Coordinates of C-alpha atoms in Angstrom, one line a residue:
Chain A
M156 CA 0.0 0.0 0.0
R157 CA 2.8 2.4 1.0
T158 CA 4.6 1.6 -2.2
H159 CA 1.5 2.5 -4.2
V160 CA 1.1 5.8 -2.5
R161 CA 4.7 6.6 -3.0
S162 CA 4.5 5.7 -6.7
A163 CA 1.4 7.8 -7.1
L164 CA 3.1 10.8 -5.5
S165 CA 6.1 10.5 -7.7
L166 CA 3.9 10.3 -10.8
C167 CA 2.0 13.4 -9.6
A168 CA 5.3 15.3 -9.1
L169 CA 6.4 14.5 -12.6
L170 CA 3.1 15.5 -14.1
L171 CA 3.2 18.7 -12.1
I172 CA 6.7 19.6 -13.5
L173 CA 5.6 18.8 -17.1
T174 CA 2.4 20.8 -16.7
T175 CA 4.2 23.8 -15.3
A176 CA 6.6 23.7 -18.2
T177 CA 3.7 23.4 -20.7
L178 CA 1.9 26.3 -19.1
A179 CA 5.0 28.4 -19.1
L180 CA 5.2 27.9 -22.8
A181 CA 1.6 28.6 -23.4
Q182 CA 1.7 31.9 -21.4
D183 CA 4.2 33.3 -23.8
G184 CA 1.4 34.4 -26.2
S185 CA 3.5 36.7 -28.4
K186 CA 5.5 33.8 -29.6
V187 CA 2.6 31.7 -30.8
P188 CA 2.0 32.5 -34.5
D189 CA -1.6 33.5 -35.1
D190 CA -1.5 33.3 -38.9
L191 CA -0.2 29.8 -39.3
P192 CA -1.0 28.4 -42.7
V193 CA -3.9 26.0 -42.3
G194 CA -5.1 23.3 -44.7
S195 CA -2.8 23.7 -47.7
P196 CA 0.2 25.6 -46.5
D197 CA 2.0 28.0 -48.8
V198 CA 5.1 25.9 -49.3
A199 CA 7.1 28.7 -51.0
E200 CA 6.4 31.0 -48.1
M201 CA 7.5 28.4 -45.6
I202 CA 10.7 27.8 -47.4
E203 CA 11.4 31.5 -47.5
Q204 CA 10.7 31.7 -43.8
D205 CA 13.1 28.8 -43.1
A206 CA 15.8 30.5 -45.2
A207 CA 15.3 33.8 -43.3
A208 CA 15.5 31.9 -40.0
G209 CA 18.8 30.4 -41.1
E210 CA 20.5 33.7 -41.5
G211 CA 23.5 34.0 -39.3
I212 CA 23.9 30.3 -38.9
D213 CA 27.2 28.8 -40.2
T214 CA 26.0 25.5 -41.6
G215 CA 29.4 24.0 -41.4
D216 CA 29.7 24.8 -37.7
N217 CA 26.2 23.7 -37.1
A218 CA 26.7 20.4 -38.9
W219 CA 29.9 19.6 -36.9
M220 CA 28.2 20.6 -33.6
L221 CA 25.2 18.5 -34.1
M222 CA 27.5 15.6 -35.0
S223 CA 29.6 16.3 -31.9
S224 CA 26.5 16.4 -29.7
A225 CA 25.5 12.9 -31.0
L226 CA 29.1 11.7 -30.4
V227 CA 29.1 12.9 -26.8
L228 CA 25.7 11.1 -26.2
L229 CA 27.3 8.0 -27.6
M230 CA 29.9 8.2 -24.9
T231 CA 27.3 7.6 -22.1
A232 CA 25.5 4.7 -23.8
P233 CA 26.8 2.5 -25.3
G234 CA 30.3 3.8 -24.4
L235 CA 30.3 4.3 -20.6
A236 CA 27.5 1.7 -20.2
M237 CA 29.7 -1.0 -21.7
F238 CA 32.9 0.2 -20.2
Y239 CA 31.5 0.1 -16.7
S240 CA 29.2 -2.9 -17.0
G241 CA 32.1 -5.1 -18.1
L242 CA 33.9 -4.2 -14.9
V243 CA 31.2 -5.3 -12.5
R244 CA 30.2 -8.8 -11.5
R245 CA 27.7 -10.5 -13.8
K246 CA 24.9 -10.1 -11.2
N247 CA 25.2 -6.3 -11.5
V248 CA 25.7 -5.9 -15.3
L249 CA 22.3 -4.5 -16.0
S250 CA 22.2 -2.2 -13.0
V251 CA 25.2 -0.2 -14.4
M252 CA 23.8 -0.1 -17.9
M253 CA 20.5 1.0 -16.5
Q254 CA 22.1 3.9 -14.6
C255 CA 23.7 5.2 -17.8
M256 CA 20.6 4.7 -19.9
F257 CA 18.2 6.2 -17.3
L258 CA 20.5 9.2 -16.7
M259 CA 20.3 9.9 -20.4
G260 CA 16.6 10.4 -19.9
L261 CA 16.5 12.0 -16.4
M262 CA 19.3 14.5 -16.9
T263 CA 17.9 15.6 -20.2
V264 CA 14.6 16.4 -18.6
V265 CA 16.4 18.4 -15.9
W266 CA 18.5 20.2 -18.5
A267 CA 15.4 21.1 -20.5
L268 CA 13.5 22.4 -17.5
W269 CA 16.1 24.3 -15.6
G270 CA 19.6 23.0 -16.0
Y271 CA 20.6 24.9 -19.2
S272 CA 19.2 28.1 -17.7
L273 CA 21.1 27.7 -14.5
S274 CA 24.3 27.0 -16.4
F275 CA 24.2 29.5 -19.2
G276 CA 21.6 32.1 -18.3
G277 CA 22.5 35.7 -17.5
S278 CA 25.8 37.2 -16.4
D279 CA 25.7 36.8 -12.6
P280 CA 29.2 35.5 -11.5
Y281 CA 27.8 32.8 -9.3
I282 CA 24.7 31.2 -11.0
G283 CA 22.7 31.4 -14.2
N284 CA 19.2 33.0 -14.3
A285 CA 15.7 32.1 -15.6
D286 CA 16.3 33.3 -19.2
Y287 CA 16.2 29.8 -20.6
L288 CA 13.9 28.0 -18.2
F289 CA 11.7 25.5 -20.1
M290 CA 13.6 26.2 -23.3
N291 CA 12.3 29.8 -23.5
N292 CA 14.7 31.9 -25.7
V293 CA 16.2 28.6 -26.9
Q294 CA 13.3 27.4 -29.0
S295 CA 12.3 29.0 -32.3
Y296 CA 9.3 31.4 -32.4
Y297 CA 7.3 33.2 -34.9
D298 CA 7.9 36.9 -34.9
A299 CA 4.6 38.4 -36.1
Q300 CA 6.1 41.9 -36.7
A301 CA 8.9 40.6 -38.8
G302 CA 6.7 37.9 -40.3
E303 CA 9.3 35.2 -39.9
I304 CA 10.5 32.4 -37.7
I305 CA 13.3 33.4 -35.4
T306 CA 15.8 30.8 -34.1
P307 CA 17.9 32.2 -31.3
L308 CA 21.6 32.0 -32.0
E309 CA 24.7 31.3 -29.9
G310 CA 27.6 32.6 -32.0
T311 CA 27.3 31.0 -35.4
I312 CA 25.1 28.1 -34.4
P313 CA 21.5 27.9 -33.2
R314 CA 21.1 28.0 -29.4
Y315 CA 19.4 24.7 -29.8
T316 CA 22.7 23.2 -30.9
H317 CA 24.6 24.8 -28.0
M318 CA 22.0 23.6 -25.6
L319 CA 22.1 20.0 -26.9
F320 CA 25.9 19.9 -27.0
Q321 CA 26.2 21.2 -23.4
G322 CA 23.3 18.9 -22.4
M323 CA 25.3 15.8 -23.3
F324 CA 28.0 16.9 -20.9
F325 CA 25.3 17.3 -18.2
I326 CA 24.2 13.7 -18.8
I327 CA 27.6 12.0 -18.8
T328 CA 29.1 13.8 -15.7
P329 CA 26.8 12.2 -13.1
A330 CA 27.0 8.9 -15.0
L331 CA 30.8 8.9 -14.5
I332 CA 30.2 9.1 -10.7
C333 CA 28.2 5.8 -10.9
G334 CA 31.5 4.0 -11.2
A335 CA 32.3 4.7 -7.5
F336 CA 29.2 3.3 -5.9
A337 CA 28.5 0.5 -8.4
E338 CA 27.1 -2.7 -7.1
R339 CA 25.6 -1.3 -3.9
M340 CA 23.7 2.0 -4.2
K341 CA 19.9 2.0 -4.4
F342 CA 18.6 3.0 -7.8
S343 CA 16.2 5.6 -6.3
S344 CA 19.0 7.2 -4.3
M345 CA 21.2 7.3 -7.4
A346 CA 18.4 9.1 -9.4
L347 CA 17.7 11.6 -6.6
F348 CA 21.4 12.2 -6.1
S349 CA 22.0 12.8 -9.8
V350 CA 19.2 15.4 -10.1
L351 CA 20.4 17.2 -7.0
W352 CA 24.1 17.0 -7.9
G353 CA 23.5 18.1 -11.4
T354 CA 21.5 21.1 -10.2
V355 CA 23.7 22.3 -7.3
V356 CA 27.1 21.1 -8.3
Y357 CA 27.3 20.8 -12.1
C358 CA 25.2 23.9 -13.1
P359 CA 27.1 26.4 -10.9
L360 CA 30.5 25.0 -11.9
C361 CA 29.6 25.1 -15.5
H362 CA 28.5 28.7 -15.1
W363 CA 31.6 29.6 -13.2
V364 CA 34.0 28.2 -15.8
W365 CA 32.2 28.6 -19.1
D366 CA 29.7 31.4 -18.8
G367 CA 31.6 34.4 -17.3
G368 CA 31.5 33.2 -13.7
I369 CA 34.1 33.3 -10.9
L370 CA 36.4 30.8 -12.7
F371 CA 36.0 32.2 -16.2
Y372 CA 39.5 32.9 -17.7
G373 CA 40.1 36.6 -17.9
G374 CA 36.6 37.3 -16.6
E375 CA 35.8 40.4 -14.5
S376 CA 34.9 38.5 -11.4
A377 CA 37.5 35.7 -11.9
I378 CA 39.3 34.4 -8.9
A379 CA 43.1 34.4 -9.5
G380 CA 42.5 35.3 -13.1
G381 CA 40.3 32.3 -13.8
A382 CA 41.1 29.0 -15.4
L383 CA 41.3 27.6 -18.9
D384 CA 39.1 24.6 -19.3
F385 CA 38.5 23.8 -22.9
A386 CA 36.2 20.8 -22.6
G387 CA 35.6 20.1 -19.0
G388 CA 38.6 19.2 -16.9
T389 CA 37.2 21.0 -13.9
V390 CA 33.5 21.1 -14.8
V391 CA 33.3 17.4 -15.8
H392 CA 36.2 15.3 -14.6
I393 CA 37.4 16.9 -11.3
S394 CA 33.9 17.5 -10.1
S395 CA 32.7 14.0 -10.9
G396 CA 35.9 12.3 -9.8
I397 CA 36.0 14.1 -6.4
S398 CA 32.3 13.5 -5.8
A399 CA 32.9 9.9 -6.8
L400 CA 35.5 9.6 -4.0
M401 CA 33.0 11.1 -1.5
C402 CA 30.4 8.6 -2.6
A403 CA 32.8 5.7 -2.2
L404 CA 33.8 6.8 1.3
L405 CA 30.3 7.6 2.6
I406 CA 28.5 4.6 1.1
G407 CA 31.3 2.2 2.3
N408 CA 33.0 -0.7 0.7
R409 CA 31.2 -3.5 -1.1
L410 CA 30.4 -6.6 1.0
G411 CA 33.4 -8.9 0.8
Y412 CA 35.7 -6.2 -0.6
G413 CA 39.3 -7.4 -0.4
N414 CA 38.2 -11.0 0.2
D415 CA 35.6 -12.1 -2.4
D416 CA 36.2 -12.6 -6.0
M417 CA 35.3 -9.3 -7.6
R418 CA 36.9 -9.7 -11.0
P419 CA 35.4 -7.9 -14.0
H420 CA 32.9 -10.2 -15.5
N421 CA 33.3 -9.3 -19.1
L422 CA 36.4 -7.4 -20.3
T423 CA 35.3 -7.6 -23.9
Y424 CA 32.5 -5.1 -23.0
T425 CA 35.0 -2.9 -21.2
T426 CA 37.4 -2.8 -24.2
L427 CA 34.6 -2.1 -26.7
G428 CA 33.2 0.6 -24.3
A429 CA 36.7 2.2 -24.1
G430 CA 36.9 2.3 -27.9
L431 CA 33.5 4.0 -28.0
L432 CA 34.6 6.5 -25.4
W433 CA 37.7 7.3 -27.4
F434 CA 35.6 7.8 -30.5
G435 CA 32.9 9.9 -28.8
W436 CA 35.6 12.0 -27.1
F437 CA 36.4 13.6 -30.5
G438 CA 33.0 15.2 -30.2
F439 CA 33.5 16.0 -26.6
N440 CA 36.8 17.9 -27.2
A441 CA 36.8 19.0 -30.8
G442 CA 33.2 20.0 -30.5
S443 CA 34.1 22.3 -27.6
A444 CA 35.6 24.7 -30.2
L445 CA 31.8 25.3 -30.9
S446 CA 32.9 25.7 -34.5
A447 CA 34.3 23.6 -37.4
N448 CA 37.6 25.5 -37.5
G449 CA 41.4 25.1 -36.9
L450 CA 40.9 25.1 -33.2
A451 CA 38.6 22.0 -33.5
A452 CA 41.2 20.3 -35.7
N453 CA 43.9 21.0 -33.0
A454 CA 41.6 19.7 -30.3
F455 CA 40.9 16.5 -32.4
A456 CA 44.6 15.9 -32.9
V457 CA 45.7 16.4 -29.3
T458 CA 42.8 14.3 -28.0
H459 CA 43.9 11.4 -30.2
F460 CA 47.5 11.8 -29.3
S461 CA 46.9 12.0 -25.6
A462 CA 44.7 8.9 -25.6
A463 CA 47.3 7.0 -27.6
A464 CA 50.1 7.9 -25.2
G465 CA 47.9 7.1 -22.2
A466 CA 47.1 3.6 -23.5
V467 CA 50.8 2.9 -24.2
A468 CA 52.0 4.3 -20.9
W469 CA 49.6 2.4 -18.6
A470 CA 50.3 -0.8 -20.5
A471 CA 54.0 -0.2 -20.3
M472 CA 53.8 0.3 -16.5
E473 CA 52.0 -3.0 -16.2
W474 CA 54.4 -4.7 -18.5
I475 CA 57.3 -3.6 -16.4
S476 CA 55.8 -4.2 -13.0
H477 CA 53.8 -7.4 -13.6
G478 CA 55.4 -8.9 -16.7
K479 CA 52.3 -8.6 -18.8
P480 CA 50.5 -5.6 -20.3
S481 CA 46.7 -6.1 -19.6
V482 CA 43.8 -5.3 -21.9
L483 CA 42.1 -3.5 -19.0
G484 CA 45.3 -1.5 -18.4
C485 CA 45.4 -0.4 -22.0
A486 CA 41.8 0.6 -22.0
S487 CA 42.1 2.4 -18.7
G488 CA 45.2 4.2 -19.9
A489 CA 43.4 5.5 -23.0
V490 CA 40.6 6.9 -20.9
A491 CA 43.2 8.5 -18.5
G492 CA 44.9 10.2 -21.5
L493 CA 41.5 11.4 -22.8
V494 CA 40.5 12.8 -19.4
C495 CA 43.9 14.6 -19.0
I496 CA 43.8 16.3 -22.3
T497 CA 40.2 17.5 -22.0
P498 CA 40.9 20.8 -20.3
A499 CA 43.9 21.5 -22.5
A500 CA 42.5 20.4 -25.9
G501 CA 42.1 23.9 -27.3
F502 CA 45.3 25.3 -25.8
V503 CA 48.2 22.8 -26.3
L504 CA 50.1 21.5 -29.3
P505 CA 50.4 17.8 -30.3
M506 CA 53.8 17.0 -28.7
P507 CA 52.9 18.3 -25.3
A508 CA 49.6 16.3 -25.7
L509 CA 51.7 13.1 -26.1
A510 CA 53.5 14.0 -22.9
M511 CA 50.3 14.8 -21.1
G512 CA 48.8 11.4 -22.1
A513 CA 51.9 9.5 -21.0
I514 CA 52.0 11.3 -17.6
A515 CA 48.2 10.7 -17.1
G516 CA 48.7 7.0 -18.0
A517 CA 51.5 6.6 -15.4
V518 CA 50.0 8.7 -12.6
C519 CA 46.5 7.3 -12.9
Y520 CA 48.0 3.8 -12.9
W521 CA 49.7 4.6 -9.6
A522 CA 46.5 6.0 -8.2
V523 CA 44.4 3.0 -9.1
I524 CA 47.0 0.3 -8.5
R525 CA 48.8 1.7 -5.4
L526 CA 46.9 4.6 -3.8
K527 CA 43.5 2.9 -3.7
H528 CA 44.8 -0.3 -2.1
K529 CA 46.9 1.6 0.4
L530 CA 44.0 3.7 1.6
R531 CA 41.5 0.9 1.2
Y532 CA 38.5 2.8 -0.2
D533 CA 36.3 1.0 -2.6
D534 CA 36.1 3.2 -5.7
S535 CA 34.6 0.2 -7.5
L536 CA 35.3 1.2 -11.1
D537 CA 38.0 3.8 -10.4
A538 CA 35.9 6.9 -11.2
F539 CA 38.2 8.9 -8.8
G540 CA 41.4 7.2 -9.8
V541 CA 40.9 8.0 -13.5
H542 CA 38.6 11.1 -13.7
G543 CA 39.5 12.8 -10.4
I544 CA 43.3 12.3 -10.7
G545 CA 43.4 12.6 -14.5
G546 CA 41.3 15.7 -14.5
T547 CA 43.3 17.4 -11.8
L548 CA 46.5 16.5 -13.7
G549 CA 45.1 17.9 -16.9
A550 CA 44.0 21.1 -15.4
I551 CA 47.4 21.8 -13.8
L552 CA 49.3 20.7 -16.9
T553 CA 47.2 23.1 -19.0
G554 CA 48.8 25.9 -17.0
V555 CA 52.2 24.5 -18.1
F556 CA 51.6 23.6 -21.7
A557 CA 49.0 26.2 -22.9
T558 CA 50.4 28.1 -25.9
R559 CA 49.6 31.2 -27.9
H560 CA 50.1 29.1 -31.1
V561 CA 46.7 27.5 -30.4
F562 CA 44.8 29.8 -28.2
G563 CA 44.4 33.2 -29.8
E564 CA 45.0 35.4 -26.9
A565 CA 45.3 39.2 -27.7
A566 CA 48.7 40.4 -28.9
G567 CA 50.0 36.8 -29.1
K568 CA 51.5 36.9 -25.6
P569 CA 52.9 33.6 -24.3
I570 CA 50.4 31.9 -22.0
G571 CA 51.7 28.8 -20.3
L572 CA 54.7 28.3 -18.1
Y573 CA 56.5 26.2 -20.7
E574 CA 56.6 28.9 -23.3
G575 CA 57.5 31.6 -20.8
G576 CA 54.1 33.0 -20.1
G577 CA 54.8 33.2 -16.4
I578 CA 53.2 31.5 -13.5
S579 CA 50.0 33.4 -13.4
L580 CA 48.0 30.9 -15.5
L581 CA 49.3 28.0 -13.5
I582 CA 48.1 29.8 -10.3
G583 CA 44.7 30.4 -11.9
Q584 CA 44.5 26.7 -12.8
I585 CA 45.5 25.5 -9.3
A586 CA 43.0 27.9 -7.7
A587 CA 40.2 26.6 -9.9
V588 CA 41.2 23.0 -9.1
G589 CA 41.1 23.8 -5.4
I590 CA 37.8 25.6 -5.5
T591 CA 36.2 22.8 -7.6
I592 CA 37.5 20.1 -5.2
L593 CA 36.3 22.0 -2.1
Y594 CA 32.9 22.8 -3.6
S595 CA 32.4 19.3 -4.9
V596 CA 33.4 17.7 -1.5
V597 CA 31.2 19.9 0.6
I598 CA 28.1 19.8 -1.5
T599 CA 28.4 16.1 -2.3
F600 CA 28.8 15.3 1.4
I601 CA 25.7 17.3 2.3
L602 CA 23.6 15.7 -0.5
L603 CA 24.7 12.2 0.4
K604 CA 24.0 12.7 4.1
L605 CA 20.6 14.2 3.2
I606 CA 19.7 11.2 1.1
D607 CA 21.1 8.7 3.6
F608 CA 18.9 10.2 6.4
T609 CA 15.7 10.2 4.2
I610 CA 15.5 7.3 1.8
G611 CA 18.9 5.7 2.5
L612 CA 21.9 5.3 0.2
R613 CA 22.6 1.6 0.1
V614 CA 20.6 -1.5 -0.8
S615 CA 20.0 -4.2 1.9
Q616 CA 22.7 -6.8 2.4
E617 CA 20.4 -9.5 0.9
S618 CA 20.0 -7.4 -2.2
E619 CA 23.7 -6.7 -2.5
I620 CA 24.4 -10.4 -2.3
R621 CA 21.7 -11.3 -4.7
G622 CA 22.8 -8.7 -7.2
L623 CA 21.3 -5.4 -8.2
D624 CA 19.9 -6.6 -11.5
L625 CA 17.4 -8.8 -9.8
A626 CA 17.0 -6.8 -6.6
E627 CA 16.5 -3.4 -8.1
H628 CA 15.2 -4.1 -11.6
G629 CA 13.8 -7.7 -11.6
E630 CA 15.8 -8.7 -14.6
E631 CA 18.9 -10.8 -15.4
G632 CA 21.6 -9.8 -17.8
Y633 CA 22.3 -13.3 -19.1
I634 CA 19.8 -16.1 -19.5
F635 CA 21.2 -19.0 -21.5
N636 CA 18.6 -21.6 -22.2
Chain B
M1204 CA 34.2 -53.6 -20.2
K1205 CA 36.0 -50.6 -18.9
K1206 CA 35.4 -46.9 -18.7
V1207 CA 38.3 -44.6 -19.4
E1208 CA 37.9 -41.1 -17.9
A1209 CA 40.5 -38.6 -19.1
I1210 CA 40.9 -35.0 -17.9
I1211 CA 42.8 -33.3 -20.7
R1212 CA 43.8 -29.8 -22.0
H1213 CA 41.3 -28.0 -24.1
H1214 CA 43.5 -27.8 -27.2
K1215 CA 44.3 -31.5 -27.1
L1216 CA 40.7 -32.7 -27.5
E1217 CA 40.8 -32.8 -31.3
D1218 CA 44.1 -34.6 -31.3
V1219 CA 42.8 -37.3 -28.9
K1220 CA 39.5 -37.7 -30.8
D1221 CA 41.3 -38.1 -34.2
A1222 CA 43.9 -40.5 -32.8
L1223 CA 41.1 -42.7 -31.2
N1224 CA 39.1 -42.6 -34.4
E1225 CA 42.2 -43.8 -36.3
M1226 CA 42.5 -46.7 -33.9
G1227 CA 38.9 -47.7 -34.6
V1228 CA 37.6 -46.5 -31.2
H1229 CA 34.4 -44.7 -31.8
G1230 CA 32.2 -42.8 -29.4
M1231 CA 33.0 -40.6 -26.5
T1232 CA 31.3 -38.2 -24.1
V1233 CA 33.0 -34.8 -23.6
S1234 CA 32.2 -32.3 -20.9
E1235 CA 33.6 -28.9 -19.8
V1236 CA 35.0 -29.3 -16.2
Q1237 CA 37.0 -27.2 -13.7
G1238 CA 39.4 -28.5 -11.2
Y1239 CA 43.0 -28.5 -9.9
G1240 CA 45.7 -31.0 -9.1
R1241 CA 49.3 -30.2 -8.3
Q1242 CA 49.1 -27.3 -10.7
K1243 CA 47.0 -25.3 -8.0
G1244 CA 45.4 -22.8 -10.4
H1245 CA 46.9 -19.4 -11.2
T1246 CA 46.7 -15.8 -10.2
E1247 CA 45.1 -13.0 -12.2
N1248 CA 45.7 -9.2 -11.7
Y1249 CA 42.9 -6.6 -12.3
R1250 CA 43.9 -3.0 -11.6
G1251 CA 46.2 -4.0 -8.8
A1252 CA 43.9 -6.5 -7.1
E1253 CA 45.3 -10.1 -7.2
Y1254 CA 42.8 -13.0 -7.5
S1255 CA 43.9 -16.6 -7.2
V1256 CA 41.9 -18.7 -9.5
D1257 CA 41.9 -22.2 -8.0
F1258 CA 40.0 -24.0 -10.7
V1259 CA 41.5 -24.5 -14.1
P1260 CA 39.1 -25.3 -17.0
K1261 CA 39.7 -28.6 -18.6
H1262 CA 37.9 -31.1 -20.8
K1263 CA 36.8 -34.5 -19.5
I1264 CA 36.3 -37.3 -22.0
E1265 CA 34.6 -40.6 -21.1
I1266 CA 35.1 -43.7 -23.3
I1267 CA 33.6 -47.1 -22.7
C1268 CA 35.7 -49.9 -24.4
S1269 CA 36.1 -53.6 -24.3
D1270 CA 38.7 -55.1 -22.0
G1271 CA 40.8 -56.0 -25.1
N1272 CA 40.9 -52.5 -26.4
L1273 CA 41.7 -50.9 -23.0
Q1274 CA 45.5 -50.7 -23.4
L1275 CA 45.2 -49.3 -26.9
V1276 CA 42.8 -46.6 -25.7
I1277 CA 45.1 -45.7 -22.8
D1278 CA 48.2 -45.6 -25.0
T1279 CA 46.5 -43.5 -27.6
I1280 CA 45.2 -40.9 -25.1
L1281 CA 48.6 -40.7 -23.4
K1282 CA 50.4 -40.2 -26.6
S1283 CA 48.0 -37.6 -28.1
A1284 CA 47.2 -35.6 -25.0
Q1285 CA 50.7 -35.2 -23.6
T1286 CA 52.7 -31.9 -23.8
G1287 CA 55.2 -32.7 -21.0
Q1288 CA 54.2 -29.5 -19.2
I1289 CA 52.5 -29.4 -15.8
G1290 CA 48.7 -29.5 -16.3
D1291 CA 48.4 -32.3 -18.9
G1292 CA 45.7 -34.0 -16.8
K1293 CA 44.9 -37.5 -15.6
L1294 CA 43.4 -40.8 -16.6
F1295 CA 41.0 -42.9 -14.5
I1296 CA 39.9 -46.5 -15.4
Y1297 CA 36.7 -48.1 -14.0
D1298 CA 35.0 -51.4 -14.4
V1299 CA 31.7 -51.2 -16.2
K1300 CA 29.1 -53.8 -15.2
Q1301 CA 26.7 -53.4 -18.0
A1302 CA 25.9 -51.3 -21.1
I1303 CA 22.5 -51.2 -22.9
R1304 CA 21.7 -49.4 -26.2
I1305 CA 18.4 -47.7 -25.6
R1306 CA 17.3 -47.9 -29.3
T1307 CA 17.7 -51.6 -29.8
G1308 CA 18.0 -53.0 -26.3
E1309 CA 21.4 -54.6 -27.2
M1310 CA 23.5 -55.4 -24.1
G1311 CA 27.2 -55.8 -23.2
E1312 CA 29.9 -55.1 -25.7
D1313 CA 27.4 -55.1 -28.5
A1314 CA 26.0 -51.9 -27.1
V1315 CA 29.3 -50.1 -26.9

């Protein structure tokens, strides 16, 4: 009975949100065309209107950005879903895939309703405003006075495209955190945590770094000059990696951690997932140029180089220390290289990118192989070890390797430490890393405690032993008849 | 009649089967099994966590043969399944009291 009441309340809440959104749209009367062609539309007029609506859009940029948006979505599922699900035990394979798939839905709804507005609305240094709530000022509208359809623009692309591209980052970031609490967190708690985390951690950070906030490089309100973060070193990887560590610490180790057999159940999934992540990352980083230009080409090249060096470095570390280079190590190294180059993709040249990838491969290897076991926290799928450590490394190394040859700063002054640009950028990068870590730790701690006191974080012991696939979803990943 | 039960390496199955066929011994039952002997499994390493895998996968073949054919079967299996490395497996020989072909009801060696 109680379950039914709870379900009914949840459904009501969802309907309420959707109704509010619909009403908000309906109230905006001026944007509803009152002379829409009815019956047999004047096709020529509509084509003319479409052409007029397209003025100011660079179709090349828009084509690349739409493609990039799709590539980034591909990273969450099947990319991350396969990468993570292969690493868990077979009784939990579906639970991890479900988290990725469900977050593609849930975070998109949040992004459409308020996430994009909180991230990219207005010019307040701390948080966005209500400009884009419910997709207002993002969606097209018919301007009666001008007699044409207006599509709001963001630079040379429709704001739709910008919203979609950024929305894909909003989806994958909490999905990354799932790697830390895999095999033991309640699905309902994961969903609630993701909505809250996305709203109060991701949106402000995104606004601070990318929309003129307190960490925006060279911005008026920037702390220590702000930070360069091309595609999400601080916004995506440090925030998710650090929050992941908090999750692992607060939810506790898996039952039998350190004693039971917790080997990855299917490394073929993991390897294919890593390949898909590598592929999708081209959209993630090269798309962050927001344009199909030389900067995007640079970002594409350095992304590929860093991933390559990361894969080789991690595998080489294993080869030296264990006598065999493992497939899992090679896949993990590639992801570490990709994470590390993310903040730097639009600021560094290919050779430093090779170095960054190699450093990331070696340092993340150390974090995952040595640090984790020494401190005995159960970051199940190494979300912190790869994203937290790799992201921090990338953000700091951006301050070292950023160069005027890629990033068009005024007067062509040197930027990074390596080319004689002084230490100021490095200080800005470190300050941004510190603020991101502090903010993520504090807010994630509060959110987790809040959820723990209300609906609880962790599944029952019985459910954990039985596996989350059956206990939480009533399904099995493998039925061989 | 005897039953020969052999635990052998996966990649030796085809060799054993072909060698027995050549000797005129037809029919065997094969199953996937796991176990360990002196070999004591092996260790695997996943991101720094070491797991000892006690049970090694092997094939088990079961052959029923006449008493006269027993030595031939044993020699053939030994020859074709041997690599000389640890983990080549073992042979067990049992007495079989009776055999019946279900289709025809034939009994004894006629049923083998």
